[in-house]
């Protein structure tokens, strides 16, 4: 038997995503500053091992190692012409690690630039770039897409439209990165929780989340509560259409980063991370993973506590 349709599966209760990729690469001796996405071609065994470590820790799904594998981010590393190869290879590696029982989500991160007039991106070209990435991920066998760490609603909107064009029936997850700047949670580009959730749902995406950002674990718990109430308000006002429920997912960092010799270091232990994950779960969020600084040990601690 293969796996249940992922849209059905995430409604059935706890669903664990994986933890960080970047910090695991450094732990395996990859120099900081390398193009992580090109490692899908250069060192596929290392990527496979990291995915396996998460599956063995209890992840129900792994995210492809393609956070920066859009043509803009790759071009900055000199790999702008390798979008298809890198993304398809990444999806194939993740699929091999996940097997037929676990899930693979194709990871789509920001372009690293802004749309005009703030930046140099044209909407049509940006949409084409995200569609190019999504198509290559689909060709490698993903079960859905996860658009992460977005800070601008216009870029997120275009990424969702592009992913949905390619996805057909497959789900699209979309999340933004929040900071707690002037007492309230906002993305770097000033988007608040209610606007983020409402916009994402209005685009036909019912799986909305938050990841990364620079807040403490207690603040992630508070942010989880804000997401849950924003989703409930939307459900009540029926704007979700067809009576669809909103599913929320959370991928906190392993706490707030501390700068050590110019590098961000995350110091929260697996036990403390699992304690926060339990509070997030109790707030009503069933799909949980980790962002920067989380390791297989963090996911294993969450699995032990919540499964
Ligand atoms: Zn992160």
PDB file of C-alpha atoms and ligand atoms in Angstrom:
ATOM      1  CA  UNK A   1       0.000   0.000   0.000  1.00  0.00           C
ATOM      2  CA  UNK A   2       1.218   3.477  -0.814  1.00  0.00           C
ATOM      3  CA  UNK A   3       0.584   6.567   1.260  1.00  0.00           C
ATOM      4  CA  UNK A   4      -2.766   8.246   1.916  1.00  0.00           C
ATOM      5  CA  UNK A   5      -3.435  11.401  -0.104  1.00  0.00           C
ATOM      6  CA  UNK A   6      -1.495  14.092   1.745  1.00  0.00           C
ATOM      7  CA  UNK A   7      -4.494  16.439   1.944  1.00  0.00           C
ATOM      8  CA  UNK A   8      -6.427  13.720   3.780  1.00  0.00           C
ATOM      9  CA  UNK A   9      -3.432  12.754   5.884  1.00  0.00           C
ATOM     10  CA  UNK A  10      -2.860  16.226   7.353  1.00  0.00           C
ATOM     11  CA  UNK A  11      -6.481  16.322   8.535  1.00  0.00           C
ATOM     12  CA  UNK A  12      -5.972  13.133  10.527  1.00  0.00           C
ATOM     13  CA  UNK A  13      -3.955  14.680  13.352  1.00  0.00           C
ATOM     14  CA  UNK A  14      -0.297  15.120  14.110  1.00  0.00           C
ATOM     15  CA  UNK A  15       1.884  15.401  11.005  1.00  0.00           C
ATOM     16  CA  UNK A  16       5.583  15.996  11.531  1.00  0.00           C
ATOM     17  CA  UNK A  17       7.704  17.859   9.030  1.00  0.00           C
ATOM     18  CA  UNK A  18      11.508  17.734   9.185  1.00  0.00           C
ATOM     19  CA  UNK A  19      14.066  20.104  10.712  1.00  0.00           C
ATOM     20  CA  UNK A  20      16.787  22.287   9.251  1.00  0.00           C
ATOM     21  CA  UNK A  21      18.963  21.374   6.289  1.00  0.00           C
ATOM     22  CA  UNK A  22      21.649  24.101   6.398  1.00  0.00           C
ATOM     23  CA  UNK A  23      22.846  23.466   9.943  1.00  0.00           C
ATOM     24  CA  UNK A  24      22.932  19.708   9.282  1.00  0.00           C
ATOM     25  CA  UNK A  25      25.144  20.259   6.232  1.00  0.00           C
ATOM     26  CA  UNK A  26      27.608  22.205   8.358  1.00  0.00           C
ATOM     27  CA  UNK A  27      27.487  19.422  10.965  1.00  0.00           C
ATOM     28  CA  UNK A  28      28.507  17.003   8.172  1.00  0.00           C
ATOM     29  CA  UNK A  29      31.506  19.070   7.194  1.00  0.00           C
ATOM     30  CA  UNK A  30      30.086  21.144   4.331  1.00  0.00           C
ATOM     31  CA  UNK A  31      31.683  24.587   4.408  1.00  0.00           C
ATOM     32  CA  UNK A  32      29.351  27.451   5.241  1.00  0.00           C
ATOM     33  CA  UNK A  33      28.894  29.600   2.128  1.00  0.00           C
ATOM     34  CA  UNK A  34      28.707  26.730  -0.367  1.00  0.00           C
ATOM     35  CA  UNK A  35      25.679  26.556  -2.666  1.00  0.00           C
ATOM     36  CA  UNK A  36      23.516  24.122  -0.664  1.00  0.00           C
ATOM     37  CA  UNK A  37      21.193  23.549  -3.601  1.00  0.00           C
ATOM     38  CA  UNK A  38      23.987  22.406  -5.909  1.00  0.00           C
ATOM     39  CA  UNK A  39      24.848  19.695  -3.364  1.00  0.00           C
ATOM     40  CA  UNK A  40      21.890  17.747  -4.782  1.00  0.00           C
ATOM     41  CA  UNK A  41      24.136  17.203  -7.811  1.00  0.00           C
ATOM     42  CA  UNK A  42      27.563  17.336  -6.169  1.00  0.00           C
ATOM     43  CA  UNK A  43      26.984  15.337  -2.963  1.00  0.00           C
ATOM     44  CA  UNK A  44      23.622  13.555  -3.223  1.00  0.00           C
ATOM     45  CA  UNK A  45      24.595  10.990  -0.556  1.00  0.00           C
ATOM     46  CA  UNK A  46      24.924  13.678   2.121  1.00  0.00           C
ATOM     47  CA  UNK A  47      21.483  15.086   1.280  1.00  0.00           C
ATOM     48  CA  UNK A  48      20.012  11.576   1.270  1.00  0.00           C
ATOM     49  CA  UNK A  49      21.533  10.867   4.711  1.00  0.00           C
ATOM     50  CA  UNK A  50      20.021  14.027   6.179  1.00  0.00           C
ATOM     51  CA  UNK A  51      16.560  13.186   4.810  1.00  0.00           C
ATOM     52  CA  UNK A  52      16.912   9.638   6.189  1.00  0.00           C
ATOM     53  CA  UNK A  53      17.950  10.966   9.596  1.00  0.00           C
ATOM     54  CA  UNK A  54      14.733  12.993   9.730  1.00  0.00           C
ATOM     55  CA  UNK A  55      12.568  10.087   8.592  1.00  0.00           C
ATOM     56  CA  UNK A  56      14.175   7.882  11.246  1.00  0.00           C
ATOM     57  CA  UNK A  57      13.605  10.628  13.831  1.00  0.00           C
ATOM     58  CA  UNK A  58       9.867  10.491  13.100  1.00  0.00           C
ATOM     59  CA  UNK A  59       9.221  13.014  10.308  1.00  0.00           C
ATOM     60  CA  UNK A  60       6.162  12.179   8.223  1.00  0.00           C
ATOM     61  CA  UNK A  61       7.435  14.418   5.433  1.00  0.00           C
ATOM     62  CA  UNK A  62      10.771  15.792   4.299  1.00  0.00           C
ATOM     63  CA  UNK A  63      11.345  19.010   2.395  1.00  0.00           C
ATOM     64  CA  UNK A  64      13.550  18.957  -0.685  1.00  0.00           C
ATOM     65  CA  UNK A  65      16.931  20.693  -0.448  1.00  0.00           C
ATOM     66  CA  UNK A  66      15.818  23.433  -2.847  1.00  0.00           C
ATOM     67  CA  UNK A  67      15.240  26.490  -0.678  1.00  0.00           C
ATOM     68  CA  UNK A  68      17.435  28.629  -2.968  1.00  0.00           C
ATOM     69  CA  UNK A  69      16.883  26.704  -6.184  1.00  0.00           C
ATOM     70  CA  UNK A  70      14.980  29.345  -8.147  1.00  0.00           C
ATOM     71  CA  UNK A  71      16.802  30.878 -11.115  1.00  0.00           C
ATOM     72  CA  UNK A  72      17.522  34.183  -9.341  1.00  0.00           C
ATOM     73  CA  UNK A  73      19.066  32.691  -6.208  1.00  0.00           C
ATOM     74  CA  UNK A  74      20.983  30.098  -8.261  1.00  0.00           C
ATOM     75  CA  UNK A  75      22.304  32.735 -10.675  1.00  0.00           C
ATOM     76  CA  UNK A  76      23.964  34.513  -7.738  1.00  0.00           C
ATOM     77  CA  UNK A  77      25.897  31.268  -7.164  1.00  0.00           C
ATOM     78  CA  UNK A  78      26.708  30.747 -10.830  1.00  0.00           C
ATOM     79  CA  UNK A  79      24.161  27.952 -11.347  1.00  0.00           C
ATOM     80  CA  UNK A  80      21.330  29.910 -12.970  1.00  0.00           C
ATOM     81  CA  UNK A  81      21.142  27.510 -15.912  1.00  0.00           C
ATOM     82  CA  UNK A  82      20.741  24.418 -13.711  1.00  0.00           C
ATOM     83  CA  UNK A  83      17.290  25.005 -12.203  1.00  0.00           C
ATOM     84  CA  UNK A  84      15.697  21.920 -13.737  1.00  0.00           C
ATOM     85  CA  UNK A  85      18.559  19.556 -13.005  1.00  0.00           C
ATOM     86  CA  UNK A  86      18.968  20.655  -9.388  1.00  0.00           C
ATOM     87  CA  UNK A  87      15.271  20.572  -8.512  1.00  0.00           C
ATOM     88  CA  UNK A  88      14.507  17.266 -10.193  1.00  0.00           C
ATOM     89  CA  UNK A  89      17.554  15.647  -8.585  1.00  0.00           C
ATOM     90  CA  UNK A  90      16.579  17.043  -5.178  1.00  0.00           C
ATOM     91  CA  UNK A  91      13.056  15.661  -5.439  1.00  0.00           C
ATOM     92  CA  UNK A  92      14.367  12.263  -6.511  1.00  0.00           C
ATOM     93  CA  UNK A  93      16.792  12.108  -3.560  1.00  0.00           C
ATOM     94  CA  UNK A  94      14.049  13.068  -1.098  1.00  0.00           C
ATOM     95  CA  UNK A  95      11.654  10.544  -2.659  1.00  0.00           C
ATOM     96  CA  UNK A  96      14.243   7.785  -2.352  1.00  0.00           C
ATOM     97  CA  UNK A  97      14.788   8.688   1.323  1.00  0.00           C
ATOM     98  CA  UNK A  98      11.061   8.966   2.104  1.00  0.00           C
ATOM     99  CA  UNK A  99      10.143   5.737   0.356  1.00  0.00           C
ATOM    100  CA  UNK A 100       6.536   5.043  -0.556  1.00  0.00           C
ATOM    101  CA  UNK A 101       5.092   5.587   2.952  1.00  0.00           C
ATOM    102  CA  UNK A 102       6.396   9.061   3.817  1.00  0.00           C
ATOM    103  CA  UNK A 103       5.847  12.347   2.007  1.00  0.00           C
ATOM    104  CA  UNK A 104       8.024  14.753   0.046  1.00  0.00           C
ATOM    105  CA  UNK A 105       7.270  18.468  -0.157  1.00  0.00           C
ATOM    106  CA  UNK A 106       9.035  20.492  -2.827  1.00  0.00           C
ATOM    107  CA  UNK A 107      10.613  23.453  -1.055  1.00  0.00           C
ATOM    108  CA  UNK A 108      10.317  26.898  -2.681  1.00  0.00           C
ATOM    109  CA  UNK A 109      12.035  29.871  -1.010  1.00  0.00           C
ATOM    110  CA  UNK A 110      12.179  33.582  -1.837  1.00  0.00           C
ATOM    111  CA  UNK A 111      13.920  34.946  -4.927  1.00  0.00           C
ATOM    112  CA  UNK A 112      16.156  37.137  -2.786  1.00  0.00           C
ATOM    113  CA  UNK A 113      15.082  40.262  -4.678  1.00  0.00           C
ATOM    114  CA  UNK A 114      11.969  42.462  -4.672  1.00  0.00           C
ATOM    115  CA  UNK A 115       9.375  43.176  -7.301  1.00  0.00           C
ATOM    116  CA  UNK A 116       9.513  46.514  -9.093  1.00  0.00           C
ATOM    117  CA  UNK A 117       9.621  49.331  -8.123  1.00  0.00           C
ATOM    118  CA  UNK A 118      11.296  48.287  -4.856  1.00  0.00           C
ATOM    119  CA  UNK A 119      13.544  45.804  -6.663  1.00  0.00           C
ATOM    120  CA  UNK A 120      14.238  44.672 -10.206  1.00  0.00           C
ATOM    121  CA  UNK A 121      11.785  41.784 -10.595  1.00  0.00           C
ATOM    122  CA  UNK A 122       8.959  41.839 -13.134  1.00  0.00           C
ATOM    123  CA  UNK A 123       5.833  39.893 -12.040  1.00  0.00           C
ATOM    124  CA  UNK A 124       5.657  37.750 -15.203  1.00  0.00           C
ATOM    125  CA  UNK A 125       9.306  36.773 -15.028  1.00  0.00           C
ATOM    126  CA  UNK A 126       9.077  35.955 -11.339  1.00  0.00           C
ATOM    127  CA  UNK A 127       6.029  33.785 -11.945  1.00  0.00           C
ATOM    128  CA  UNK A 128       7.825  32.023 -14.749  1.00  0.00           C
ATOM    129  CA  UNK A 129      10.805  31.379 -12.459  1.00  0.00           C
ATOM    130  CA  UNK A 130       8.708  29.835  -9.683  1.00  0.00           C
ATOM    131  CA  UNK A 131       6.779  27.738 -12.225  1.00  0.00           C
ATOM    132  CA  UNK A 132      10.075  26.521 -13.688  1.00  0.00           C
ATOM    133  CA  UNK A 133      11.204  25.383 -10.241  1.00  0.00           C
ATOM    134  CA  UNK A 134       7.854  23.780  -9.380  1.00  0.00           C
ATOM    135  CA  UNK A 135       7.751  21.851 -12.673  1.00  0.00           C
ATOM    136  CA  UNK A 136      11.201  20.404 -12.083  1.00  0.00           C
ATOM    137  CA  UNK A 137      10.258  19.408  -8.521  1.00  0.00           C
ATOM    138  CA  UNK A 138       7.102  17.746  -9.803  1.00  0.00           C
ATOM    139  CA  UNK A 139       9.115  15.829 -12.387  1.00  0.00           C
ATOM    140  CA  UNK A 140      11.198  14.424  -9.514  1.00  0.00           C
ATOM    141  CA  UNK A 141       8.136  13.074  -7.704  1.00  0.00           C
ATOM    142  CA  UNK A 142       7.036  15.491  -4.939  1.00  0.00           C
ATOM    143  CA  UNK A 143       3.680  15.074  -3.139  1.00  0.00           C
ATOM    144  CA  UNK A 144       3.100  18.810  -2.863  1.00  0.00           C
ATOM    145  CA  UNK A 145       4.842  22.148  -2.508  1.00  0.00           C
ATOM    146  CA  UNK A 146       5.850  24.284   0.453  1.00  0.00           C
ATOM    147  CA  UNK A 147       6.546  27.972  -0.100  1.00  0.00           C
ATOM    148  CA  UNK A 148       8.557  29.202   2.890  1.00  0.00           C
ATOM    149  CA  UNK A 149      10.189  32.153   4.605  1.00  0.00           C
ATOM    150  CA  UNK A 150       8.336  34.720   2.532  1.00  0.00           C
ATOM    151  CA  UNK A 151       8.222  38.296   3.825  1.00  0.00           C
ATOM    152  CA  UNK A 152       6.441  40.157   0.987  1.00  0.00           C
ATOM    153  CA  UNK A 153       2.826  39.429   0.058  1.00  0.00           C
ATOM    154  CA  UNK A 154       3.307  40.306  -3.615  1.00  0.00           C
ATOM    155  CA  UNK A 155       6.126  37.774  -4.041  1.00  0.00           C
ATOM    156  CA  UNK A 156       4.230  35.153  -2.032  1.00  0.00           C
ATOM    157  CA  UNK A 157       1.131  35.698  -4.185  1.00  0.00           C
ATOM    158  CA  UNK A 158       3.113  35.121  -7.366  1.00  0.00           C
ATOM    159  CA  UNK A 159       4.806  32.029  -5.921  1.00  0.00           C
ATOM    160  CA  UNK A 160       1.429  30.568  -4.929  1.00  0.00           C
ATOM    161  CA  UNK A 161      -0.080  31.284  -8.357  1.00  0.00           C
ATOM    162  CA  UNK A 162       2.890  29.649 -10.075  1.00  0.00           C
ATOM    163  CA  UNK A 163       2.909  26.602  -7.794  1.00  0.00           C
ATOM    164  CA  UNK A 164      -0.851  26.124  -8.158  1.00  0.00           C
ATOM    165  CA  UNK A 165      -0.579  26.209 -11.944  1.00  0.00           C
ATOM    166  CA  UNK A 166       1.861  23.313 -11.792  1.00  0.00           C
ATOM    167  CA  UNK A 167       0.407  21.473  -8.788  1.00  0.00           C
ATOM    168  CA  UNK A 168      -2.941  20.386 -10.214  1.00  0.00           C
ATOM    169  CA  UNK A 169      -4.522  18.395  -7.352  1.00  0.00           C
ATOM    170  CA  UNK A 170      -1.393  18.416  -5.195  1.00  0.00           C
ATOM    171  CA  UNK A 171      -1.423  20.687  -2.141  1.00  0.00           C
ATOM    172  CA  UNK A 172       0.498  23.920  -1.744  1.00  0.00           C
ATOM    173  CA  UNK A 173       1.638  24.975   1.746  1.00  0.00           C
ATOM    174  CA  UNK A 174       2.557  28.645   2.213  1.00  0.00           C
ATOM    175  CA  UNK A 175       4.295  30.328   5.111  1.00  0.00           C
ATOM    176  CA  UNK A 176       5.812  33.638   6.085  1.00  0.00           C
ATOM    177  CA  UNK A 177       8.630  34.568   8.486  1.00  0.00           C
ATOM    178  CA  UNK A 178       7.710  36.886  11.363  1.00  0.00           C
ATOM    179  CA  UNK A 179       9.608  39.058  13.781  1.00  0.00           C
ATOM    180  CA  UNK A 180       8.221  40.784  16.828  1.00  0.00           C
ATOM    181  CA  UNK A 181       9.330  44.307  16.039  1.00  0.00           C
ATOM    182  CA  UNK A 182       7.202  46.985  17.671  1.00  0.00           C
ATOM    183  CA  UNK A 183       5.182  44.802  19.993  1.00  0.00           C
ATOM    184  CA  UNK A 184       3.375  42.989  17.204  1.00  0.00           C
ATOM    185  CA  UNK A 185       4.250  40.138  14.849  1.00  0.00           C
ATOM    186  CA  UNK A 186       5.100  41.332  11.370  1.00  0.00           C
ATOM    187  CA  UNK A 187       7.242  40.112   8.511  1.00  0.00           C
ATOM    188  CA  UNK A 188      10.283  42.131   7.490  1.00  0.00           C
ATOM    189  CA  UNK A 189       8.039  43.773   4.873  1.00  0.00           C
ATOM    190  CA  UNK A 190       5.422  44.741   7.464  1.00  0.00           C
ATOM    191  CA  UNK A 191       2.780  42.057   6.868  1.00  0.00           C
ATOM    192  CA  UNK A 192       0.749  41.120   9.971  1.00  0.00           C
ATOM    193  CA  UNK A 193      -0.688  37.668  10.758  1.00  0.00           C
ATOM    194  CA  UNK A 194      -4.294  38.438   9.812  1.00  0.00           C
ATOM    195  CA  UNK A 195      -3.303  39.877   6.413  1.00  0.00           C
ATOM    196  CA  UNK A 196      -1.000  36.945   5.697  1.00  0.00           C
ATOM    197  CA  UNK A 197      -3.587  34.290   6.527  1.00  0.00           C
ATOM    198  CA  UNK A 198      -6.406  36.094   4.697  1.00  0.00           C
ATOM    199  CA  UNK A 199      -4.325  36.639   1.549  1.00  0.00           C
ATOM    200  CA  UNK A 200      -3.039  33.074   1.377  1.00  0.00           C
ATOM    201  CA  UNK A 201      -6.517  31.594   1.885  1.00  0.00           C
ATOM    202  CA  UNK A 202      -7.999  33.966  -0.711  1.00  0.00           C
ATOM    203  CA  UNK A 203      -5.585  32.458  -3.241  1.00  0.00           C
ATOM    204  CA  UNK A 204      -7.084  29.018  -2.677  1.00  0.00           C
ATOM    205  CA  UNK A 205      -4.393  27.739  -0.312  1.00  0.00           C
ATOM    206  CA  UNK A 206      -5.817  26.298   2.920  1.00  0.00           C
ATOM    207  CA  UNK A 207      -2.515  25.213   4.448  1.00  0.00           C
ATOM    208  CA  UNK A 208      -0.924  28.305   5.961  1.00  0.00           C
ATOM    209  CA  UNK A 209       2.012  28.595   8.293  1.00  0.00           C
ATOM    210  CA  UNK A 210       4.895  30.434   9.851  1.00  0.00           C
ATOM    211  CA  UNK A 211       8.578  29.529   9.844  1.00  0.00           C
ATOM    212  CA  UNK A 212      12.000  30.984  10.560  1.00  0.00           C
ATOM    213  CA  UNK A 213      11.829  34.577  11.805  1.00  0.00           C
ATOM    214  CA  UNK A 214      13.765  35.805  14.785  1.00  0.00           C
ATOM    215  CA  UNK A 215      11.609  35.276  17.826  1.00  0.00           C
ATOM    216  CA  UNK A 216      11.950  33.192  20.986  1.00  0.00           C
ATOM    217  CA  UNK A 217      10.159  29.882  21.461  1.00  0.00           C
ATOM    218  CA  UNK A 218       7.640  31.514  23.843  1.00  0.00           C
ATOM    219  CA  UNK A 219       6.920  34.031  21.111  1.00  0.00           C
ATOM    220  CA  UNK A 220       6.411  31.209  18.575  1.00  0.00           C
ATOM    221  CA  UNK A 221       3.775  29.816  20.932  1.00  0.00           C
ATOM    222  CA  UNK A 222       2.089  33.229  21.041  1.00  0.00           C
ATOM    223  CA  UNK A 223       2.327  33.485  17.232  1.00  0.00           C
ATOM    224  CA  UNK A 224       0.690  30.042  16.969  1.00  0.00           C
ATOM    225  CA  UNK A 225      -2.277  31.361  18.959  1.00  0.00           C
ATOM    226  CA  UNK A 226      -2.562  34.349  16.638  1.00  0.00           C
ATOM    227  CA  UNK A 227      -2.580  32.084  13.569  1.00  0.00           C
ATOM    228  CA  UNK A 228      -5.257  29.860  15.079  1.00  0.00           C
ATOM    229  CA  UNK A 229      -7.533  32.801  15.871  1.00  0.00           C
ATOM    230  CA  UNK A 230      -6.942  34.383  12.440  1.00  0.00           C
ATOM    231  CA  UNK A 231      -7.910  31.086  10.803  1.00  0.00           C
ATOM    232  CA  UNK A 232     -11.005  30.702  12.997  1.00  0.00           C
ATOM    233  CA  UNK A 233     -12.152  34.221  12.148  1.00  0.00           C
ATOM    234  CA  UNK A 234     -11.802  33.449   8.440  1.00  0.00           C
ATOM    235  CA  UNK A 235     -13.671  30.162   8.761  1.00  0.00           C
ATOM    236  CA  UNK A 236     -16.487  31.944  10.588  1.00  0.00           C
ATOM    237  CA  UNK A 237     -16.809  34.596   7.933  1.00  0.00           C
ATOM    238  CA  UNK A 238     -16.933  31.842   5.261  1.00  0.00           C
ATOM    239  CA  UNK A 239     -14.321  33.476   3.054  1.00  0.00           C
ATOM    240  CA  UNK A 240     -12.546  30.141   2.762  1.00  0.00           C
ATOM    241  CA  UNK A 241     -15.178  29.049   0.255  1.00  0.00           C
ATOM    242  CA  UNK A 242     -16.727  25.559   0.029  1.00  0.00           C
ATOM    243  CA  UNK A 243     -16.613  25.428   3.831  1.00  0.00           C
ATOM    244  CA  UNK A 244     -12.935  24.472   3.634  1.00  0.00           C
ATOM    245  CA  UNK A 245     -11.032  24.239   6.899  1.00  0.00           C
ATOM    246  CA  UNK A 246      -7.769  26.093   7.246  1.00  0.00           C
ATOM    247  CA  UNK A 247      -4.851  23.884   8.285  1.00  0.00           C
ATOM    248  CA  UNK A 248      -1.996  25.651  10.040  1.00  0.00           C
ATOM    249  CA  UNK A 249       1.602  24.492  10.105  1.00  0.00           C
ATOM    250  CA  UNK A 250       4.470  25.684  12.292  1.00  0.00           C
ATOM    251  CA  UNK A 251       8.207  25.459  11.717  1.00  0.00           C
ATOM    252  CA  UNK A 252       9.917  27.402  14.501  1.00  0.00           C
ATOM    253  CA  UNK A 253      13.647  27.905  14.660  1.00  0.00           C
ATOM    254  CA  UNK A 254      15.527  26.374  17.578  1.00  0.00           C
ATOM    255  CA  UNK A 255      15.015  29.640  19.435  1.00  0.00           C
ATOM    256  CA  UNK A 256      16.261  33.105  18.732  1.00  0.00           C
ATOM    257  CA  UNK A 257      19.660  33.141  17.025  1.00  0.00           C
ATOM    258  CA  UNK A 258      22.686  34.439  18.921  1.00  0.00           C
ATOM    259  CA  UNK A 259      25.542  35.881  16.926  1.00  0.00           C
ATOM    260  CA  UNK A 260      28.810  34.074  17.639  1.00  0.00           C
ATOM    261  CA  UNK A 261      31.797  35.178  15.552  1.00  0.00           C
ATOM    262  CA  UNK A 262      29.408  36.595  12.973  1.00  0.00           C
ATOM    263  CA  UNK A 263      27.413  33.364  12.609  1.00  0.00           C
ATOM    264  CA  UNK A 264      23.880  32.735  13.833  1.00  0.00           C
ATOM    265  CA  UNK A 265      23.876  30.044  16.511  1.00  0.00           C
ATOM    266  CA  UNK A 266      20.724  28.349  17.810  1.00  0.00           C
ATOM    267  CA  UNK A 267      20.981  27.009  21.315  1.00  0.00           C
ATOM    268  CA  UNK A 268      17.601  25.559  22.244  1.00  0.00           C
ATOM    269  CA  UNK A 269      17.829  21.913  23.324  1.00  0.00           C
ATOM    270  CA  UNK A 270      15.638  19.190  21.789  1.00  0.00           C
ATOM    271  CA  UNK A 271      13.711  18.915  25.097  1.00  0.00           C
ATOM    272  CA  UNK A 272      12.937  22.643  25.266  1.00  0.00           C
ATOM    273  CA  UNK A 273      11.992  22.628  21.581  1.00  0.00           C
ATOM    274  CA  UNK A 274       9.630  19.689  22.148  1.00  0.00           C
ATOM    275  CA  UNK A 275       8.042  21.478  25.130  1.00  0.00           C
ATOM    276  CA  UNK A 276       7.290  24.483  22.892  1.00  0.00           C
ATOM    277  CA  UNK A 277       6.032  22.185  20.121  1.00  0.00           C
ATOM    278  CA  UNK A 278       3.616  20.634  22.628  1.00  0.00           C
ATOM    279  CA  UNK A 279       2.212  24.085  23.457  1.00  0.00           C
ATOM    280  CA  UNK A 280       1.887  24.880  19.752  1.00  0.00           C
ATOM    281  CA  UNK A 281       0.104  21.548  19.258  1.00  0.00           C
ATOM    282  CA  UNK A 282      -2.243  22.280  22.186  1.00  0.00           C
ATOM    283  CA  UNK A 283      -3.033  25.655  20.601  1.00  0.00           C
ATOM    284  CA  UNK A 284      -4.560  23.644  17.754  1.00  0.00           C
ATOM    285  CA  UNK A 285      -1.729  23.112  15.267  1.00  0.00           C
ATOM    286  CA  UNK A 286      -1.134  19.554  14.055  1.00  0.00           C
ATOM    287  CA  UNK A 287       1.497  20.033  11.364  1.00  0.00           C
ATOM    288  CA  UNK A 288       4.805  20.834  13.035  1.00  0.00           C
ATOM    289  CA  UNK A 289       8.454  20.845  11.986  1.00  0.00           C
ATOM    290  CA  UNK A 290      11.541  22.925  12.624  1.00  0.00           C
ATOM    291  CA  UNK A 291      13.449  25.638  10.824  1.00  0.00           C
ATOM    292  CA  UNK A 292      16.972  26.972  11.409  1.00  0.00           C
ATOM    293  CA  UNK A 293      19.012  25.200  14.068  1.00  0.00           C
ATOM    294  CA  UNK A 294      16.696  22.225  14.509  1.00  0.00           C
ATOM    295  CA  UNK A 295      18.223  18.757  14.086  1.00  0.00           C
ATOM    296  CA  UNK A 296      16.978  15.173  13.890  1.00  0.00           C
ATOM    297  CA  UNK A 297      17.300  15.114  17.711  1.00  0.00           C
ATOM    298  CA  UNK A 298      14.832  18.017  17.939  1.00  0.00           C
ATOM    299  CA  UNK A 299      12.326  16.239  15.676  1.00  0.00           C
ATOM    300  CA  UNK A 300      12.797  12.992  17.578  1.00  0.00           C
ATOM    301  CA  UNK A 301      12.062  14.786  20.857  1.00  0.00           C
ATOM    302  CA  UNK A 302       8.878  16.251  19.348  1.00  0.00           C
ATOM    303  CA  UNK A 303       7.828  12.827  18.021  1.00  0.00           C
ATOM    304  CA  UNK A 304       8.397  11.207  21.428  1.00  0.00           C
ATOM    305  CA  UNK A 305       6.405  13.869  23.228  1.00  0.00           C
ATOM    306  CA  UNK A 306       3.478  14.194  20.839  1.00  0.00           C
ATOM    307  CA  UNK A 307       2.996  10.876  19.023  1.00  0.00           C
TER     308      UNK A 307
HETATM  309 ZN1  LIG B   1      14.929  29.134   9.099  1.00  0.00          ZN
END
